[in-house]
PDB file of C-alpha atoms in Angstrom:
ATOM      1  CA  LYS A 144     -65.804  21.848-122.233  1.00  0.00           C
ATOM      2  CA  LYS A 145     -66.607  18.296-121.305  1.00  0.00           C
ATOM      3  CA  ILE A 146     -69.477  17.888-118.909  1.00  0.00           C
ATOM      4  CA  LEU A 147     -70.108  14.632-117.083  1.00  0.00           C
ATOM      5  CA  LEU A 148     -73.587  13.747-115.924  1.00  0.00           C
ATOM      6  CA  SER A 149     -73.899  11.670-112.767  1.00  0.00           C
ATOM      7  CA  ILE A 150     -77.319  10.293-111.978  1.00  0.00           C
ATOM      8  CA  PHE A 151     -77.290   9.076-108.379  1.00  0.00           C
ATOM      9  CA  LEU A 152     -80.033   6.463-108.586  1.00  0.00           C
ATOM     10  CA  CYS A 153     -78.697   5.048-111.843  1.00  0.00           C
ATOM     11  CA  LEU A 154     -75.108   4.583-110.748  1.00  0.00           C
ATOM     12  CA  PRO A 155     -75.188   2.221-107.752  1.00  0.00           C
ATOM     13  CA  PHE A 156     -71.578   1.243-108.401  1.00  0.00           C
ATOM     14  CA  LEU A 157     -70.520   4.655-107.087  1.00  0.00           C
ATOM     15  CA  LEU A 158     -71.759   3.625-103.670  1.00  0.00           C
ATOM     16  CA  SER A 159     -69.869   0.340-103.685  1.00  0.00           C
ATOM     17  CA  ALA A 160     -66.607   1.732-105.082  1.00  0.00           C
ATOM     18  CA  GLN A 161     -65.431   2.972-101.686  1.00  0.00           C
ATOM     19  CA  PRO A 162     -66.648   2.775 -98.080  1.00  0.00           C
ATOM     20  CA  TYR A 163     -69.178   5.372 -96.985  1.00  0.00           C
ATOM     21  CA  THR A 164     -70.327   6.471 -93.560  1.00  0.00           C
ATOM     22  CA  ILE A 165     -73.918   7.656 -93.510  1.00  0.00           C
ATOM     23  CA  LYS A 166     -75.327   9.419 -90.472  1.00  0.00           C
ATOM     24  CA  HIS A 167     -79.004  10.256 -90.123  1.00  0.00           C
ATOM     25  CA  LEU A 168     -80.638  13.368 -88.717  1.00  0.00           C
ATOM     26  CA  SER A 169     -84.329  12.871 -88.044  1.00  0.00           C
ATOM     27  CA  ILE A 170     -86.943  13.563 -85.405  1.00  0.00           C
ATOM     28  CA  ARG A 171     -85.189  10.984 -83.255  1.00  0.00           C
ATOM     29  CA  GLU A 172     -82.017  13.118 -83.244  1.00  0.00           C
ATOM     30  CA  GLY A 173     -83.944  16.353 -82.638  1.00  0.00           C
ATOM     31  CA  LEU A 174     -84.915  17.487 -86.148  1.00  0.00           C
ATOM     32  CA  SER A 175     -88.255  19.284 -86.020  1.00  0.00           C
ATOM     33  CA  ASN A 176     -89.707  17.334 -88.952  1.00  0.00           C
ATOM     34  CA  ASN A 177     -88.540  14.566 -91.309  1.00  0.00           C
ATOM     35  CA  HIS A 178     -89.818  16.350 -94.442  1.00  0.00           C
ATOM     36  CA  VAL A 179     -86.764  18.462 -95.388  1.00  0.00           C
ATOM     37  CA  VAL A 180     -87.446  20.753 -98.366  1.00  0.00           C
ATOM     38  CA  SER A 181     -84.246  22.841 -98.540  1.00  0.00           C
ATOM     39  CA  ILE A 182     -80.674  22.874 -97.165  1.00  0.00           C
ATOM     40  CA  ALA A 183     -78.187  25.755 -96.930  1.00  0.00           C
ATOM     41  CA  GLN A 184     -74.790  26.360 -95.343  1.00  0.00           C
ATOM     42  CA  ASP A 185     -73.971  29.785 -93.935  1.00  0.00           C
ATOM     43  CA  LYS A 186     -70.623  31.574 -93.879  1.00  0.00           C
ATOM     44  CA  ARG A 187     -69.860  30.255 -90.415  1.00  0.00           C
ATOM     45  CA  GLY A 188     -70.190  26.665 -91.554  1.00  0.00           C
ATOM     46  CA  SER A 189     -73.535  25.944 -89.913  1.00  0.00           C
ATOM     47  CA  LEU A 190     -76.060  23.855 -91.829  1.00  0.00           C
ATOM     48  CA  TRP A 191     -79.694  24.940 -92.046  1.00  0.00           C
ATOM     49  CA  PHE A 192     -82.632  22.652 -92.792  1.00  0.00           C
ATOM     50  CA  ALA A 193     -86.025  23.979 -93.872  1.00  0.00           C
ATOM     51  CA  THR A 194     -88.845  21.592 -93.073  1.00  0.00           C
ATOM     52  CA  GLU A 195     -92.621  21.395 -93.115  1.00  0.00           C
ATOM     53  CA  GLU A 196     -92.491  22.206 -89.408  1.00  0.00           C
ATOM     54  CA  GLY A 197     -89.920  24.897 -88.751  1.00  0.00           C
ATOM     55  CA  LEU A 198     -86.267  25.773 -89.323  1.00  0.00           C
ATOM     56  CA  ASN A 199     -83.309  23.829 -87.928  1.00  0.00           C
ATOM     57  CA  LYS A 200     -79.671  24.860 -87.459  1.00  0.00           C
ATOM     58  CA  PHE A 201     -77.042  22.125 -87.177  1.00  0.00           C
ATOM     59  CA  GLU A 202     -73.619  22.999 -85.768  1.00  0.00           C
ATOM     60  CA  GLU A 203     -71.127  21.174 -83.585  1.00  0.00           C
ATOM     61  CA  TYR A 204     -73.352  18.082 -83.645  1.00  0.00           C
ATOM     62  CA  ALA A 205     -76.245  20.016 -82.056  1.00  0.00           C
ATOM     63  CA  LEU A 206     -79.622  21.007 -83.508  1.00  0.00           C
ATOM     64  CA  THR A 207     -81.378  24.305 -82.775  1.00  0.00           C
ATOM     65  CA  TYR A 208     -85.050  24.645 -83.683  1.00  0.00           C
ATOM     66  CA  TYR A 209     -86.671  27.891 -84.877  1.00  0.00           C
ATOM     67  CA  LYS A 210     -90.453  27.973 -85.066  1.00  0.00           C
ATOM     68  CA  GLU A 211     -93.310  30.434 -85.256  1.00  0.00           C
ATOM     69  CA  GLU A 212     -93.764  31.970 -81.834  1.00  0.00           C
ATOM     70  CA  THR A 213     -96.955  33.297 -80.298  1.00  0.00           C
ATOM     71  CA  THR A 214     -95.295  34.649 -77.143  1.00  0.00           C
ATOM     72  CA  GLY A 215     -93.791  37.733 -78.767  1.00  0.00           C
ATOM     73  CA  LYS A 216     -90.291  36.310 -79.194  1.00  0.00           C
ATOM     74  CA  GLN A 217     -88.798  37.195 -82.564  1.00  0.00           C
ATOM     75  CA  SER A 218     -88.543  34.182 -84.885  1.00  0.00           C
ATOM     76  CA  ILE A 219     -89.841  32.895 -88.217  1.00  0.00           C
ATOM     77  CA  THR A 220     -93.368  33.905 -89.229  1.00  0.00           C
ATOM     78  CA  GLY A 221     -94.492  30.459 -90.391  1.00  0.00           C
ATOM     79  CA  ASN A 222     -93.466  26.864 -89.771  1.00  0.00           C
ATOM     80  CA  GLU A 223     -94.238  25.533 -93.265  1.00  0.00           C
ATOM     81  CA  LEU A 224     -91.129  26.447 -95.267  1.00  0.00           C
ATOM     82  CA  ASN A 225     -90.170  26.109 -98.929  1.00  0.00           C
ATOM     83  CA  CYS A 226     -86.622  27.403 -99.499  1.00  0.00           C
ATOM     84  CA  LEU A 227     -83.398  28.770 -98.027  1.00  0.00           C
ATOM     85  CA  LEU A 228     -80.632  31.006 -99.391  1.00  0.00           C
ATOM     86  CA  ASP A 229     -77.455  32.116 -97.664  1.00  0.00           C
ATOM     87  CA  ASP A 230     -76.898  35.625 -98.964  1.00  0.00           C
ATOM     88  CA  PRO A 231     -73.712  35.720-101.107  1.00  0.00           C
ATOM     89  CA  VAL A 232     -72.853  39.177 -99.732  1.00  0.00           C
ATOM     90  CA  ASP A 233     -74.336  39.646 -96.273  1.00  0.00           C
ATOM     91  CA  SER A 234     -74.489  37.404 -93.197  1.00  0.00           C
ATOM     92  CA  ILE A 235     -78.175  36.764 -93.773  1.00  0.00           C
ATOM     93  CA  LEU A 236     -80.107  33.545 -94.213  1.00  0.00           C
ATOM     94  CA  TRP A 237     -83.166  34.148 -96.393  1.00  0.00           C
ATOM     95  CA  ILE A 238     -86.118  31.923 -95.517  1.00  0.00           C
ATOM     96  CA  GLY A 239     -89.049  31.503 -97.883  1.00  0.00           C
ATOM     97  CA  THR A 240     -92.275  30.277 -96.314  1.00  0.00           C
ATOM     98  CA  GLN A 241     -95.292  28.657 -97.929  1.00  0.00           C
ATOM     99  CA  ARG A 242     -97.837  31.192 -96.644  1.00  0.00           C
ATOM    100  CA  ALA A 243     -96.064  33.694 -94.370  1.00  0.00           C
ATOM    101  CA  GLY A 244     -93.722  35.710 -96.582  1.00  0.00           C
ATOM    102  CA  ILE A 245     -89.946  36.025 -96.265  1.00  0.00           C
ATOM    103  CA  ASN A 246     -87.794  35.986 -93.150  1.00  0.00           C
ATOM    104  CA  ALA A 247     -84.271  37.411 -93.163  1.00  0.00           C
ATOM    105  CA  TYR A 248     -82.214  36.004 -90.306  1.00  0.00           C
ATOM    106  CA  ASN A 249     -79.032  37.962 -89.577  1.00  0.00           C
ATOM    107  CA  TYR A 250     -76.853  35.345 -87.897  1.00  0.00           C
ATOM    108  CA  ALA A 251     -74.171  37.942 -87.123  1.00  0.00           C
ATOM    109  CA  ASN A 252     -76.411  39.685 -84.584  1.00  0.00           C
ATOM    110  CA  ASP A 253     -79.156  37.063 -84.088  1.00  0.00           C
ATOM    111  CA  SER A 254     -82.035  39.166 -85.429  1.00  0.00           C
ATOM    112  CA  PHE A 255     -84.962  38.657 -87.792  1.00  0.00           C
ATOM    113  CA  ILE A 256     -86.516  40.976 -90.379  1.00  0.00           C
ATOM    114  CA  THR A 257     -89.843  39.991 -91.914  1.00  0.00           C
ATOM    115  CA  TYR A 258     -91.208  40.863 -95.362  1.00  0.00           C
ATOM    116  CA  ARG A 259     -94.920  40.321 -95.949  1.00  0.00           C
ATOM    117  CA  HIS A 260     -97.505  41.305 -98.525  1.00  0.00           C
ATOM    118  CA  ASN A 261     -99.272  44.564 -97.651  1.00  0.00           C
ATOM    119  CA  GLU A 262    -102.400  45.450 -99.598  1.00  0.00           C
ATOM    120  CA  ASN A 263    -101.804  49.141 -98.871  1.00  0.00           C
ATOM    121  CA  ASN A 264     -98.220  49.160-100.136  1.00  0.00           C
ATOM    122  CA  PRO A 265     -97.728  48.368-103.864  1.00  0.00           C
ATOM    123  CA  GLU A 266     -93.948  48.080-103.320  1.00  0.00           C
ATOM    124  CA  SER A 267     -94.282  45.344-100.697  1.00  0.00           C
ATOM    125  CA  LEU A 268     -93.899  41.626-101.379  1.00  0.00           C
ATOM    126  CA  VAL A 269     -96.444  40.700-104.063  1.00  0.00           C
ATOM    127  CA  THR A 270     -97.678  37.618-102.156  1.00  0.00           C
ATOM    128  CA  ASP A 271     -96.726  35.583 -99.088  1.00  0.00           C
ATOM    129  CA  ASP A 272     -96.461  32.280-101.031  1.00  0.00           C
ATOM    130  CA  ILE A 273     -92.718  31.884-101.735  1.00  0.00           C
ATOM    131  CA  THR A 274     -91.289  29.016-103.793  1.00  0.00           C
ATOM    132  CA  LYS A 275     -87.659  30.091-104.405  1.00  0.00           C
ATOM    133  CA  ILE A 276     -85.206  32.876-103.466  1.00  0.00           C
ATOM    134  CA  ILE A 277     -82.359  33.494-105.937  1.00  0.00           C
ATOM    135  CA  ALA A 278     -79.321  35.759-105.698  1.00  0.00           C
ATOM    136  CA  ALA A 279     -79.311  38.447-108.382  1.00  0.00           C
ATOM    137  CA  SER A 280     -76.064  39.265-110.160  1.00  0.00           C
ATOM    138  CA  ASP A 281     -76.163  42.822-108.753  1.00  0.00           C
ATOM    139  CA  GLY A 282     -76.280  41.637-105.131  1.00  0.00           C
ATOM    140  CA  ASN A 283     -80.047  41.892-104.716  1.00  0.00           C
ATOM    141  CA  LEU A 284     -82.636  39.100-104.851  1.00  0.00           C
ATOM    142  CA  TRP A 285     -85.178  37.471-107.138  1.00  0.00           C
ATOM    143  CA  ILE A 286     -88.243  36.022-105.440  1.00  0.00           C
ATOM    144  CA  CYS A 287     -90.297  33.270-107.102  1.00  0.00           C
ATOM    145  CA  THR A 288     -93.890  32.929-105.951  1.00  0.00           C
ATOM    146  CA  TYR A 289     -96.635  30.355-106.288  1.00  0.00           C
ATOM    147  CA  TRP A 290     -99.407  32.728-107.348  1.00  0.00           C
ATOM    148  CA  LYS A 291     -97.966  36.092-108.459  1.00  0.00           C
ATOM    149  CA  GLY A 292     -94.920  35.611-110.694  1.00  0.00           C
ATOM    150  CA  VAL A 293     -91.458  36.953-109.831  1.00  0.00           C
ATOM    151  CA  ASP A 294     -90.399  39.840-107.593  1.00  0.00           C
ATOM    152  CA  TYR A 295     -87.119  41.768-107.742  1.00  0.00           C
ATOM    153  CA  PHE A 296     -86.061  42.860-104.240  1.00  0.00           C
ATOM    154  CA  ASP A 297     -83.810  45.879-103.723  1.00  0.00           C
ATOM    155  CA  LYS A 298     -82.091  45.260-100.384  1.00  0.00           C
ATOM    156  CA  GLN A 299     -81.123  48.922 -99.960  1.00  0.00           C
ATOM    157  CA  THR A 300     -84.580  50.421-100.450  1.00  0.00           C
ATOM    158  CA  GLY A 301     -86.595  47.429 -99.244  1.00  0.00           C
ATOM    159  CA  GLN A 302     -88.810  47.708-102.313  1.00  0.00           C
ATOM    160  CA  PHE A 303     -90.199  44.852-104.397  1.00  0.00           C
ATOM    161  CA  THR A 304     -90.778  45.181-108.157  1.00  0.00           C
ATOM    162  CA  HIS A 305     -93.385  42.801-109.579  1.00  0.00           C
ATOM    163  CA  TYR A 306     -93.152  40.849-112.842  1.00  0.00           C
ATOM    164  CA  ASN A 307     -96.250  38.803-113.657  1.00  0.00           C
ATOM    165  CA  THR A 308     -99.172  38.507-116.067  1.00  0.00           C
ATOM    166  CA  GLU A 309    -100.553  41.829-114.845  1.00  0.00           C
ATOM    167  CA  THR A 310     -97.378  43.834-115.447  1.00  0.00           C
ATOM    168  CA  VAL A 311     -95.617  42.053-118.340  1.00  0.00           C
ATOM    169  CA  PRO A 312     -97.365  41.373-121.666  1.00  0.00           C
ATOM    170  CA  GLY A 313     -96.845  37.786-122.786  1.00  0.00           C
ATOM    171  CA  PHE A 314     -95.824  36.476-119.366  1.00  0.00           C
ATOM    172  CA  ALA A 315     -96.775  32.789-119.491  1.00  0.00           C
ATOM    173  CA  SER A 316     -98.152  32.231-115.999  1.00  0.00           C
ATOM    174  CA  ASN A 317     -97.730  33.386-112.413  1.00  0.00           C
ATOM    175  CA  HIS A 318     -96.951  29.924-111.038  1.00  0.00           C
ATOM    176  CA  ILE A 319     -93.140  29.918-110.720  1.00  0.00           C
ATOM    177  CA  TRP A 320     -91.054  27.095-109.252  1.00  0.00           C
ATOM    178  CA  SER A 321     -87.546  28.302-110.092  1.00  0.00           C
ATOM    179  CA  ALA A 322     -85.383  30.885-111.861  1.00  0.00           C
ATOM    180  CA  ILE A 323     -81.702  31.687-112.322  1.00  0.00           C
ATOM    181  CA  ASP A 324     -79.876  34.951-112.951  1.00  0.00           C
ATOM    182  CA  GLY A 325     -77.592  34.283-115.911  1.00  0.00           C
ATOM    183  CA  GLY A 326     -75.235  37.116-114.979  1.00  0.00           C
ATOM    184  CA  ASN A 327     -75.515  38.362-118.570  1.00  0.00           C
ATOM    185  CA  GLY A 328     -78.501  40.630-118.064  1.00  0.00           C
ATOM    186  CA  LEU A 329     -80.912  37.752-118.506  1.00  0.00           C
ATOM    187  CA  LEU A 330     -83.208  36.070-116.015  1.00  0.00           C
ATOM    188  CA  TYR A 331     -84.331  32.546-116.872  1.00  0.00           C
ATOM    189  CA  ILE A 332     -87.721  31.691-115.391  1.00  0.00           C
ATOM    190  CA  GLY A 333     -89.280  28.247-115.170  1.00  0.00           C
ATOM    191  CA  HIS A 334     -93.074  28.236-115.061  1.00  0.00           C
ATOM    192  CA  GLY A 335     -94.871  25.498-113.194  1.00  0.00           C
ATOM    193  CA  THR A 336     -97.942  25.120-115.356  1.00  0.00           C
ATOM    194  CA  GLY A 337     -98.908  23.313-118.523  1.00  0.00           C
ATOM    195  CA  ASP A 338     -98.280  26.369-120.710  1.00  0.00           C
ATOM    196  CA  SER A 339     -96.053  25.670-123.678  1.00  0.00           C
ATOM    197  CA  ASP A 340     -94.131  28.926-123.348  1.00  0.00           C
ATOM    198  CA  THR A 341     -92.591  28.090-119.984  1.00  0.00           C
ATOM    199  CA  PHE A 342     -89.307  29.935-120.315  1.00  0.00           C
ATOM    200  CA  HIS A 343     -88.587  33.662-120.228  1.00  0.00           C
ATOM    201  CA  LYS A 344     -85.579  35.946-120.055  1.00  0.00           C
ATOM    202  CA  ARG A 345     -85.082  39.317-118.375  1.00  0.00           C
ATOM    203  CA  GLN A 346     -83.143  41.839-120.467  1.00  0.00           C
ATOM    204  CA  ASP A 347     -82.563  44.711-118.047  1.00  0.00           C
ATOM    205  CA  SER A 348     -83.197  45.665-114.462  1.00  0.00           C
ATOM    206  CA  GLN A 349     -86.087  47.988-115.291  1.00  0.00           C
ATOM    207  CA  GLU A 350     -88.330  46.040-117.613  1.00  0.00           C
ATOM    208  CA  LEU A 351     -88.877  42.355-118.219  1.00  0.00           C
ATOM    209  CA  HIS A 352     -89.221  41.408-121.865  1.00  0.00           C
ATOM    210  CA  THR A 353     -90.465  37.897-122.462  1.00  0.00           C
ATOM    211  CA  ARG A 354     -89.187  35.443-125.010  1.00  0.00           C
ATOM    212  CA  ALA A 355     -90.912  32.110-124.897  1.00  0.00           C
ATOM    213  CA  ALA A 356     -89.141  28.860-125.575  1.00  0.00           C
ATOM    214  CA  ASN A 357     -90.131  26.743-128.543  1.00  0.00           C
ATOM    215  CA  PRO A 358     -92.924  24.517-127.211  1.00  0.00           C
ATOM    216  CA  ASN A 359     -91.189  21.509-128.780  1.00  0.00           C
ATOM    217  CA  SER A 360     -87.827  22.277-127.175  1.00  0.00           C
ATOM    218  CA  LEU A 361     -88.656  21.127-123.640  1.00  0.00           C
ATOM    219  CA  PRO A 362     -89.303  17.503-122.661  1.00  0.00           C
ATOM    220  CA  GLY A 363     -92.071  18.618-120.294  1.00  0.00           C
ATOM    221  CA  ASN A 364     -94.202  21.729-119.885  1.00  0.00           C
ATOM    222  CA  GLU A 365     -93.720  22.054-116.126  1.00  0.00           C
ATOM    223  CA  VAL A 366     -90.296  23.572-115.424  1.00  0.00           C
ATOM    224  CA  THR A 367     -89.319  22.450-111.928  1.00  0.00           C
ATOM    225  CA  CYS A 368     -85.770  23.835-111.669  1.00  0.00           C
ATOM    226  CA  VAL A 369     -83.284  25.986-113.604  1.00  0.00           C
ATOM    227  CA  TYR A 370     -79.507  25.799-113.062  1.00  0.00           C
ATOM    228  CA  LYS A 371     -76.453  27.573-114.507  1.00  0.00           C
ATOM    229  CA  ASP A 372     -73.236  25.516-114.729  1.00  0.00           C
ATOM    230  CA  LYS A 373     -69.651  26.788-114.601  1.00  0.00           C
ATOM    231  CA  SER A 374     -69.502  27.117-118.395  1.00  0.00           C
ATOM    232  CA  GLY A 375     -72.554  29.368-118.468  1.00  0.00           C
ATOM    233  CA  ASN A 376     -74.895  26.720-119.849  1.00  0.00           C
ATOM    234  CA  ILE A 377     -78.454  26.691-118.552  1.00  0.00           C
ATOM    235  CA  TRP A 378     -79.918  23.337-117.461  1.00  0.00           C
ATOM    236  CA  ILE A 379     -83.697  23.056-117.307  1.00  0.00           C
ATOM    237  CA  GLY A 380     -85.334  20.369-115.199  1.00  0.00           C
ATOM    238  CA  THR A 381     -88.919  19.504-116.067  1.00  0.00           C
ATOM    239  CA  ASP A 382     -91.598  17.043-115.076  1.00  0.00           C
ATOM    240  CA  ARG A 383     -90.359  14.793-117.909  1.00  0.00           C
ATOM    241  CA  GLY A 384     -86.590  15.085-117.777  1.00  0.00           C
ATOM    242  CA  VAL A 385     -83.794  17.565-118.382  1.00  0.00           C
ATOM    243  CA  VAL A 386     -82.627  19.665-121.321  1.00  0.00           C
ATOM    244  CA  LEU A 387     -79.536  21.826-121.896  1.00  0.00           C
ATOM    245  CA  PHE A 388     -79.882  25.408-123.165  1.00  0.00           C
ATOM    246  CA  ASN A 389     -76.981  27.223-124.828  1.00  0.00           C
ATOM    247  CA  PRO A 390     -77.496  30.972-124.201  1.00  0.00           C
ATOM    248  CA  GLU A 391     -75.201  32.090-127.030  1.00  0.00           C
ATOM    249  CA  ALA A 392     -76.753  29.921-129.724  1.00  0.00           C
ATOM    250  CA  GLU A 393     -80.195  30.051-128.068  1.00  0.00           C
ATOM    251  CA  SER A 394     -80.569  26.369-128.802  1.00  0.00           C
ATOM    252  CA  PHE A 395     -81.764  23.400-126.761  1.00  0.00           C
ATOM    253  CA  ILE A 396     -79.931  20.077-126.538  1.00  0.00           C
ATOM    254  CA  PRO A 397     -82.155  17.161-125.504  1.00  0.00           C
ATOM    255  CA  PHE A 398     -80.869  13.896-124.058  1.00  0.00           C
ATOM    256  CA  ASP A 399     -81.718  10.516-125.531  1.00  0.00           C
ATOM    257  CA  ASP A 400     -81.978   8.785-122.196  1.00  0.00           C
ATOM    258  CA  LYS A 401     -82.090   5.073-123.022  1.00  0.00           C
ATOM    259  CA  THR A 402     -81.995   4.137-119.321  1.00  0.00           C
ATOM    260  CA  ASN A 403     -84.899   6.478-118.462  1.00  0.00           C
ATOM    261  CA  CYS A 404     -82.965   7.666-115.433  1.00  0.00           C
ATOM    262  CA  ILE A 405     -83.549  11.350-116.209  1.00  0.00           C
ATOM    263  CA  SER A 406     -86.890  11.053-117.942  1.00  0.00           C
ATOM    264  CA  TYR A 407     -88.795  11.619-114.712  1.00  0.00           C
ATOM    265  CA  ARG A 408     -89.488  14.755-112.687  1.00  0.00           C
ATOM    266  CA  VAL A 409     -86.249  16.631-111.923  1.00  0.00           C
ATOM    267  CA  TYR A 410     -86.241  18.433-108.573  1.00  0.00           C
ATOM    268  CA  ASP A 411     -82.734  19.893-108.389  1.00  0.00           C
ATOM    269  CA  ILE A 412     -79.429  20.146-110.293  1.00  0.00           C
ATOM    270  CA  ARG A 413     -75.974  20.879-108.866  1.00  0.00           C
ATOM    271  CA  GLN A 414     -72.411  20.887-110.235  1.00  0.00           C
ATOM    272  CA  LEU A 415     -69.457  19.825-108.070  1.00  0.00           C
ATOM    273  CA  ASP A 416     -65.802  20.868-108.300  1.00  0.00           C
ATOM    274  CA  ASP A 417     -65.024  17.936-110.627  1.00  0.00           C
ATOM    275  CA  ASN A 418     -67.572  19.378-113.141  1.00  0.00           C
ATOM    276  CA  ARG A 419     -69.981  16.458-112.670  1.00  0.00           C
ATOM    277  CA  LEU A 420     -73.636  17.396-112.618  1.00  0.00           C
ATOM    278  CA  TRP A 421     -75.835  15.719-110.037  1.00  0.00           C
ATOM    279  CA  ILE A 422     -79.492  15.598-111.013  1.00  0.00           C
TER     280      ILE A 422
END
């Protein structure tokens, strides 16, 4: 299938091809902080913005601010956030914080559930430093962390299973920026360190077997994001550009980027309905 790559900063003619209306949401309009790190839309149509200073909900042209409370009112456990995920199954917004674990906000009944690391419970969250929350193909969750690898979260039992250098032989590093569930029994994990084997795959729900990528197959050793397109291809964003991985052939396709537009750090990749990829 033909895949079109659209690089926003390198295609200024897209902005001049038709009129655009751009509206800004900032501190001036009521946003809690101008440093927005993640955006999600829930099943009711509301937009959520994770910032360095709390969580914001935008609906009907109004902003609602959620912050860490010290008065006993139930809310998020930390104001410095990293990621959001609207649960594909349940009416829950998953909120990953930088130092205060995971918050699950049920917007159907306006309630919070908190998941934190507990030294006395080996099945609790492995660490409170969350970098990414990913939907698993079985309806559960994968949790990427900054210090302790990847957790698998069973929503029914509330138990976390840990995959890191302590539990999996050959695991490259515990510093994880991103991962994606391939839906084919494989989990693709991007490590955020200078290790050459920065790519692993999960082969079943019980045990994680590692298979490192060829160190010469990636343009950069720090994998910043991993994305699965509609054709099942896996796109890997690194600190030095992007590469395409074909799961069936287990081969990597680099891009000879003569314009250098995608030779820099890649933060996120998304595919729209017209099959264009935005990087």
